[in-house]
Coordinates of C-alpha atoms in Angstrom, one line a residue:
M570 CA 23.1 -4.8 -26.3
K571 CA 20.2 -2.2 -26.7
K572 CA 17.9 -5.2 -25.3
K573 CA 20.3 -6.1 -22.7
L574 CA 19.9 -2.5 -21.4
W575 CA 16.1 -2.1 -22.1
M576 CA 16.2 -5.7 -19.8
I577 CA 17.7 -3.8 -16.7
F578 CA 16.7 -0.3 -16.7
G579 CA 13.4 -0.6 -18.6
P580 CA 11.5 -2.0 -15.5
V581 CA 12.8 1.3 -13.7
I582 CA 11.8 3.4 -16.2
V583 CA 8.3 2.0 -16.6
A584 CA 7.8 2.0 -12.6
I585 CA 9.0 6.0 -12.4
A586 CA 6.9 6.8 -15.6
A587 CA 3.9 5.0 -13.9
L588 CA 4.3 6.8 -10.4
L589 CA 4.6 10.3 -12.3
I590 CA 1.4 9.8 -13.9
L591 CA -0.1 8.6 -10.8
L592 CA 1.1 11.4 -8.9
W593 CA 0.0 14.4 -11.5
T594 CA -3.5 12.7 -12.5
P595 CA -6.4 14.1 -10.8
I596 CA -8.0 10.6 -9.6
N597 CA -9.5 10.2 -6.4
F598 CA -7.9 6.9 -5.4
K599 CA -10.3 6.6 -2.3
T600 CA -7.7 4.8 0.1
V601 CA -9.3 6.5 3.3
T602 CA -11.7 4.2 4.2
P603 CA -13.6 4.5 7.6
K604 CA -11.4 1.9 9.2
K605 CA -8.4 4.0 7.9
V606 CA -9.8 7.2 9.5
D607 CA -10.6 5.0 13.1
Q608 CA -7.0 4.1 12.9
A609 CA -5.8 7.5 12.2
A610 CA -7.9 9.3 14.7
T611 CA -5.6 7.6 18.1
S612 CA -2.5 7.5 15.5
L613 CA -0.5 10.8 16.1
D614 CA 0.6 10.2 12.8
T615 CA 3.2 13.2 11.3
R616 CA 1.8 12.1 7.9
V617 CA -2.0 12.6 8.9
L618 CA -0.8 16.1 11.0
K619 CA 0.5 17.0 7.6
G620 CA -1.7 15.8 5.1
E621 CA -5.4 16.6 4.5
S622 CA -7.5 13.7 3.2
V623 CA -7.6 11.6 6.4
K624 CA -8.8 14.7 8.5
N625 CA -11.3 15.5 6.1
A626 CA -12.6 12.4 5.4
A627 CA -13.1 12.3 9.4
E628 CA -14.9 15.7 9.7
K629 CA -17.6 13.7 7.7
E630 CA -17.8 11.1 10.3
N631 CA -18.5 11.2 13.9
Y632 CA -15.3 12.7 15.1
I633 CA -14.3 16.1 16.8
P634 CA -10.3 17.2 16.6
I635 CA -8.5 17.6 19.7
I636 CA -5.8 19.6 18.5
G637 CA -2.5 20.1 20.9
S638 CA 1.1 18.4 21.1
S639 CA 2.8 15.9 23.1
E640 CA 0.2 15.5 25.7
L641 CA -2.1 13.7 23.8
S642 CA 0.6 10.9 23.5
R643 CA -0.3 10.1 27.5
M644 CA -3.0 7.3 26.9
D645 CA -3.9 6.4 30.6
P646 CA -7.4 5.0 31.2
F647 CA -8.7 8.6 31.6
H648 CA -7.4 10.1 27.9
P649 CA -10.3 11.1 26.0
S650 CA -9.7 8.4 23.5
S651 CA -10.2 6.0 26.3
M652 CA -13.4 7.2 27.7
A653 CA -14.8 8.0 24.6
Q654 CA -14.6 4.6 23.7
K655 CA -15.7 2.9 27.3
Y656 CA -18.7 5.0 27.4
H657 CA -19.7 5.2 24.0
W658 CA -19.6 9.1 23.1
K659 CA -21.7 10.0 20.2
N660 CA -18.4 11.7 18.7
K661 CA -15.0 10.3 19.1
P662 CA -11.9 12.4 19.6
F663 CA -9.3 12.5 16.6
L664 CA -6.0 13.5 18.0
Q665 CA -3.6 16.2 16.1
G666 CA -0.7 16.8 17.5
N667 CA 3.3 15.8 18.2
P668 CA 5.9 16.9 20.5
G669 CA 6.8 20.3 19.2
T670 CA 3.9 21.3 17.4
A671 CA 2.7 24.5 18.5
S672 CA 0.3 27.5 17.5
L673 CA 1.8 28.3 14.0
T674 CA 1.9 24.5 13.0
Q675 CA -1.5 23.9 14.0
A676 CA -2.5 27.3 12.2
M677 CA -1.5 25.9 8.8
N678 CA -3.2 22.5 10.2
V679 CA -6.4 24.2 11.1
G680 CA -6.3 26.2 7.6
G681 CA -6.3 22.9 5.6
M682 CA -8.9 21.6 7.4
T683 CA -11.7 22.6 4.8
N684 CA -14.5 19.9 6.2
L685 CA -14.0 21.8 9.7
K686 CA -16.1 24.8 8.9
G687 CA -19.3 25.0 10.8
N688 CA -18.0 22.2 13.2
K689 CA -16.6 22.0 16.8
A690 CA -12.8 21.6 17.9
V691 CA -10.8 21.5 20.8
F692 CA -7.6 23.1 21.5
I693 CA -5.2 22.3 24.2
I694 CA -2.8 25.3 24.9
S695 CA 0.4 24.8 26.7
P696 CA 1.9 27.5 28.4
Q697 CA 5.8 26.2 27.8
W698 CA 5.3 27.3 24.5
F699 CA 5.2 30.7 25.5
T700 CA 8.9 31.0 25.7
K701 CA 11.0 34.4 24.9
S702 CA 12.1 32.9 21.5
G703 CA 8.7 30.8 20.7
V704 CA 8.6 28.2 18.3
P705 CA 12.2 26.5 17.3
S706 CA 12.8 27.0 13.6
D707 CA 13.8 23.1 13.4
A708 CA 10.4 22.2 14.8
F709 CA 8.1 24.3 12.8
K710 CA 10.0 23.4 9.5
Y711 CA 10.2 19.7 10.7
F712 CA 5.7 19.8 10.9
L713 CA 5.5 22.4 8.0
S714 CA 3.3 20.5 5.5
P715 CA 4.1 21.5 2.0
L716 CA 0.5 20.7 1.3
Q717 CA -0.9 23.1 3.5
L718 CA 1.5 26.0 2.6
T719 CA 0.2 25.7 -1.0
G720 CA -3.6 26.0 0.5
F721 CA -2.4 29.1 2.2
I722 CA -0.6 30.9 -0.4
L723 CA -3.6 30.2 -3.0
N724 CA -6.0 31.1 -0.3
S725 CA -4.2 34.8 0.5
N726 CA -6.4 36.7 -1.7
H727 CA -9.2 35.8 0.9
G728 CA -9.5 36.4 4.7
D729 CA -8.1 38.5 6.5
K730 CA -5.2 40.8 4.8
K731 CA -3.1 41.6 8.1
M732 CA -3.3 37.9 9.3
N733 CA -2.0 36.6 5.8
K734 CA 1.0 39.4 5.8
Y735 CA 1.9 38.0 9.4
V736 CA 1.7 34.2 8.7
A737 CA 3.9 34.7 5.3
S738 CA 6.4 37.0 7.0
R739 CA 6.6 34.5 10.0
I740 CA 7.3 31.7 7.7
I741 CA 10.2 33.4 5.9
D742 CA 11.8 34.6 9.2
L743 CA 11.7 31.1 10.8
G744 CA 14.0 30.2 7.3
V745 CA 11.5 28.0 5.6
S746 CA 12.3 27.3 1.8
K747 CA 10.0 25.3 -0.5
G748 CA 11.2 26.5 -3.9
P749 CA 11.8 29.6 -5.8
I750 CA 8.2 30.1 -6.7
E751 CA 6.7 29.3 -3.6
D752 CA 9.2 31.7 -1.8
D753 CA 8.5 34.5 -4.1
A754 CA 4.7 33.8 -3.4
L755 CA 5.0 34.2 0.1
E756 CA 7.2 37.2 -0.1
R757 CA 4.4 39.3 -2.0
I758 CA 2.0 38.1 0.3
S759 CA 4.3 39.2 3.4
E760 CA 4.4 42.5 1.7
G761 CA 0.4 42.7 0.9
K762 CA 0.5 41.8 -2.4
Q763 CA -1.6 39.3 -4.5
I764 CA 0.2 36.4 -6.1
T765 CA 1.1 36.4 -9.9
D766 CA -1.0 34.6 -12.2
F767 CA 2.2 31.9 -12.9
Q768 CA 2.6 31.5 -9.3
R769 CA -1.2 30.4 -8.9
F770 CA -1.3 28.3 -12.0
Y771 CA 2.4 26.4 -10.9
I772 CA 1.1 26.2 -7.1
R773 CA -2.2 24.8 -7.7
D774 CA -1.9 22.9 -11.0
I775 CA 1.7 21.3 -10.5
A776 CA 2.6 21.5 -7.0
R777 CA -0.3 21.0 -5.1
S778 CA -1.8 18.8 -7.7
S779 CA 1.0 16.2 -6.9
L780 CA 0.9 17.1 -3.3
Q781 CA -2.8 16.0 -3.1
S782 CA -2.3 12.9 -5.0
Q783 CA 0.8 11.7 -2.8
D784 CA -1.5 12.7 0.3
D785 CA -4.5 10.6 -1.4
L786 CA -2.0 7.6 -2.0
F787 CA 0.4 7.3 1.3
G788 CA -1.3 9.6 3.5
S789 CA -3.2 6.8 5.5
L790 CA -0.7 3.7 4.7
S791 CA 1.0 2.0 7.4
M792 CA 0.1 4.4 10.4
N793 CA 1.1 4.1 13.8
D794 CA -1.8 1.9 15.4
H795 CA -2.2 2.9 19.5
Q796 CA -5.8 0.9 19.2
G797 CA -4.3 -1.7 21.5
Q798 CA -2.9 0.8 23.8
I799 CA -6.7 2.0 24.0
N800 CA -8.1 -1.2 24.5
K801 CA -5.7 -1.8 27.6
A802 CA -6.5 1.7 29.3
S803 CA -10.5 1.6 28.6
A804 CA -10.6 -1.9 29.8
Q805 CA -9.3 -0.6 33.5
L806 CA -12.4 1.5 33.6
P807 CA -15.7 0.4 35.2
D808 CA -18.5 0.1 33.2
T809 CA -20.7 3.0 34.6
Y810 CA -19.6 6.3 34.2
D811 CA -19.2 7.9 37.8
Y812 CA -17.0 11.0 38.6
K813 CA -16.4 10.4 41.8
H814 CA -15.4 6.9 41.6
L815 CA -13.3 7.7 38.4
N816 CA -11.6 10.2 40.4
K817 CA -11.0 7.9 43.0
L818 CA -9.7 5.5 40.6
A819 CA -7.3 8.1 38.7
V820 CA -5.8 8.8 42.2
K821 CA -5.1 5.3 43.0
L822 CA -3.5 4.6 39.6
A823 CA -1.9 7.5 39.7
K824 CA -0.3 6.6 43.3
K825 CA 0.7 3.0 41.8
H826 CA 2.9 4.5 38.7
S827 CA 4.4 7.1 40.7
H828 CA 6.1 5.5 43.7
D829 CA 9.7 6.0 42.6
N830 CA 9.6 10.0 43.3
D831 CA 7.7 12.5 45.9
L832 CA 6.8 14.8 42.9
Q833 CA 3.7 12.8 41.7
I834 CA 5.6 12.1 38.4
G835 CA 4.8 8.7 36.5
D836 CA 7.9 6.3 37.1
S837 CA 8.7 5.7 33.7
F838 CA 9.0 9.1 32.5
Y839 CA 11.1 9.6 35.8
R840 CA 13.4 6.9 35.3
R841 CA 13.9 8.0 31.7
K842 CA 14.0 11.7 32.0
L843 CA 14.8 12.9 35.3
K844 CA 16.1 10.5 37.9
K845 CA 20.2 10.8 37.1
R846 CA 20.1 14.5 36.9
I847 CA 17.3 15.3 39.2
I848 CA 19.7 17.7 41.3
I849 CA 20.2 20.2 38.4
Y850 CA 16.6 21.0 38.2
K851 CA 16.5 22.1 41.9
N852 CA 15.5 25.7 41.8
A853 CA 16.3 26.1 38.1
H854 CA 13.4 27.8 37.1
R855 CA 13.0 30.6 39.0
H856 CA 13.2 33.1 36.6
V857 CA 10.9 31.5 33.9
T858 CA 8.4 34.1 32.5
Y859 CA 5.7 32.9 29.8
T860 CA 4.4 36.4 28.9
H861 CA 6.8 37.9 26.6
S862 CA 6.8 35.4 23.4
P863 CA 6.1 35.7 19.6
E864 CA 3.7 32.9 20.5
Y865 CA 0.8 35.0 21.3
N866 CA 1.1 36.3 17.8
D867 CA 1.2 32.7 16.4
F868 CA -1.5 32.1 18.4
Q869 CA -3.6 34.5 17.1
A870 CA -2.8 33.5 13.6
L871 CA -4.6 30.1 14.8
L872 CA -7.6 32.1 16.2
Y873 CA -7.9 33.8 12.8
M874 CA -8.2 30.2 11.1
F875 CA -11.0 29.2 13.8
A876 CA -12.8 32.1 13.1
Q877 CA -12.7 32.4 9.0
N878 CA -14.1 28.9 9.2
K879 CA -16.7 29.5 12.1
V880 CA -15.2 26.8 14.4
E881 CA -16.9 26.6 18.0
V882 CA -13.8 25.6 20.1
M883 CA -13.4 24.7 23.7
F884 CA -9.9 25.9 24.8
V885 CA -8.0 24.3 27.6
I886 CA -5.1 25.4 29.4
Q887 CA -3.1 22.7 30.5
P888 CA -1.8 22.3 33.9
I889 CA 1.9 22.2 35.2
N890 CA 2.9 19.7 37.5
P891 CA 2.7 21.9 41.2
H892 CA 5.0 19.6 42.7
W893 CA 7.4 20.3 39.9
V894 CA 6.8 24.3 39.8
K895 CA 7.7 24.3 43.7
Y896 CA 10.8 22.2 43.1
T897 CA 11.9 23.9 40.2
G898 CA 11.6 27.4 42.2
M899 CA 9.2 28.9 39.2
P900 CA 7.4 31.5 40.7
M901 CA 3.6 30.9 40.3
S902 CA 3.1 34.5 39.3
S903 CA 4.7 33.0 35.6
I904 CA 1.2 30.9 35.4
T905 CA -1.1 33.2 37.1
N906 CA 0.2 36.0 34.6
F907 CA 0.3 33.5 31.4
D908 CA -3.2 32.6 32.4
K909 CA -4.5 36.2 32.5
K910 CA -2.9 37.2 29.3
I911 CA -4.1 34.2 27.1
K912 CA -7.4 34.1 28.7
Y913 CA -8.1 38.1 27.6
Q914 CA -6.8 37.4 24.0
L915 CA -9.5 34.7 23.5
K916 CA -12.3 36.3 25.7
S917 CA -12.1 39.9 24.2
Q918 CA -12.5 38.2 20.8
G919 CA -15.4 36.1 21.6
F920 CA -13.9 32.7 22.1
N921 CA -15.7 32.1 25.6
N922 CA -15.5 28.3 26.1
I923 CA -12.0 28.0 28.2
V924 CA -11.3 25.0 30.6
D925 CA -8.5 26.6 32.7
L926 CA -6.9 23.6 34.5
S927 CA -3.9 25.7 35.6
N928 CA -5.5 26.6 38.8
V929 CA -7.8 23.9 40.8
K930 CA -8.5 23.6 44.2
N931 CA -6.9 20.3 44.7
P932 CA -4.2 19.5 41.7
N933 CA -2.9 16.6 43.4
Y934 CA -2.1 14.4 40.1
I935 CA -3.4 16.1 37.7
A936 CA -0.4 16.1 35.5
E937 CA 1.2 12.9 34.8
D938 CA 4.7 14.2 34.3
T939 CA 6.0 17.7 34.7
I940 CA 4.2 19.6 32.3
H941 CA 1.8 17.1 30.8
M942 CA -1.9 16.2 31.7
G943 CA -2.7 12.7 33.1
W944 CA -4.7 10.7 35.7
R945 CA -7.0 13.5 37.3
G946 CA -6.3 16.0 34.6
W947 CA -7.5 14.2 31.6
L948 CA -10.8 13.4 34.1
M949 CA -11.2 16.9 34.8
L950 CA -11.2 17.5 30.9
D951 CA -13.5 14.4 29.9
H952 CA -16.4 15.9 32.3
H953 CA -16.4 19.0 30.2
L954 CA -15.7 16.9 26.5
K955 CA -18.8 14.5 27.7
G956 CA -21.4 17.2 27.2
Y957 CA -19.5 19.3 24.3
Y958 CA -18.9 15.7 22.0
K959 CA -22.9 14.9 22.2
T960 CA -23.0 17.1 19.3
K961 CA -20.6 17.8 16.3
K962 CA -22.3 20.8 14.6
A963 CA -21.1 24.2 15.8
N964 CA -23.5 26.5 17.7
P965 CA -23.7 29.8 15.5
E966 CA -24.2 31.8 18.7
N967 CA -20.5 30.7 19.8
T968 CA -18.9 32.0 17.2
E969 CA -19.7 35.3 16.9
Y970 CA -15.9 36.3 16.9
K971 CA -14.5 39.7 16.7
M972 CA -10.9 39.8 15.7
N973 CA -8.6 42.2 16.7
S974 CA -5.1 42.6 14.9
Y975 CA -3.8 44.1 17.7
F976 CA -2.6 40.8 18.8
L977 CA -0.5 40.3 15.7
T978 CA 2.0 42.9 17.1
K979 CA 5.0 43.1 18.9
T980 CA 3.7 45.1 21.6
W981 CA 0.9 42.7 22.6
A982 CA 3.9 39.7 22.2
N983 CA 5.8 41.7 24.8
K984 CA 3.0 43.2 26.9

């Protein structure tokens, strides 16, 4: 009887025991090969975003991260990954973002990228993040990485105390719960206290150790593969880089792919998302504003993470389709006031490299849909990235930041 039971349950027990040993044994499994990093660079896989091993491996090679949200999936010929491949940029983009990722998610992401220190990054800002309610709780919970959270807790004795208190309080307010020990540690940080010795031991040697092993083992397995899409897109580009010629090509391709509507929106998006209910959006955004939002405070937490690691950052203010703005009745003051506010928050603290695509002379085909860069928008950004990507290391003169905790206050969020 015992033998039969062992035949049935023995293999399961052995498998579970082996898995537990793998997860808690501090072994470097070295599953992150250069080939995996190359695939991860355009995968937009959530495991890569929430993990650390693949991104930190990329920072040792010729990649510079582009951090943003859903616009990164608009992989037309002028997408930075396509352009970098076609024109052999010295450093290549490593894409980090998904629909629903905003400032606080990316603050945790940047905080976990230990090898980003002293290097460059690109960050794409979307005005539509800055709503009155800020990031939805469900979206933040989905993208919050337990591994990155443990890193934040363990590093809470260092860095700016006000920023750490803010982040811990914000995570609690968004309804995150990762276990009684982690929750209590966040409470202590939010009150300006240090975590206990036991909390440090448990989070460092048990929780984080297991999470790191999982990331090493599974973080680069069966990722999304967009390389075929990038190959197809870059094949449409001419062999020689000429901005004027590429601009004409962008207009030509944009017209070809947006002839179903007069809003300069890509046909695929228009048919799937708008065609059957376009009428409900007529003058629907007359009262939209992007100047009163807790997102400004979350964005400040992100800036602190960059500043702590002396990261040189190019900030990109994403455009909104001007034809969509007009159709929905959105006041242009919503965009211009947001523009002024976010640029003040950046420049007053020393973040001076800003590519502002929200106000250009000729905005035709700058967006692929309603609120995401595409075609000419990507090309305009590429023009700036081309030179920026020649060197990976940050220029120390461009990382002399003067952080101001005023930008963590509700006064600033609602100003």
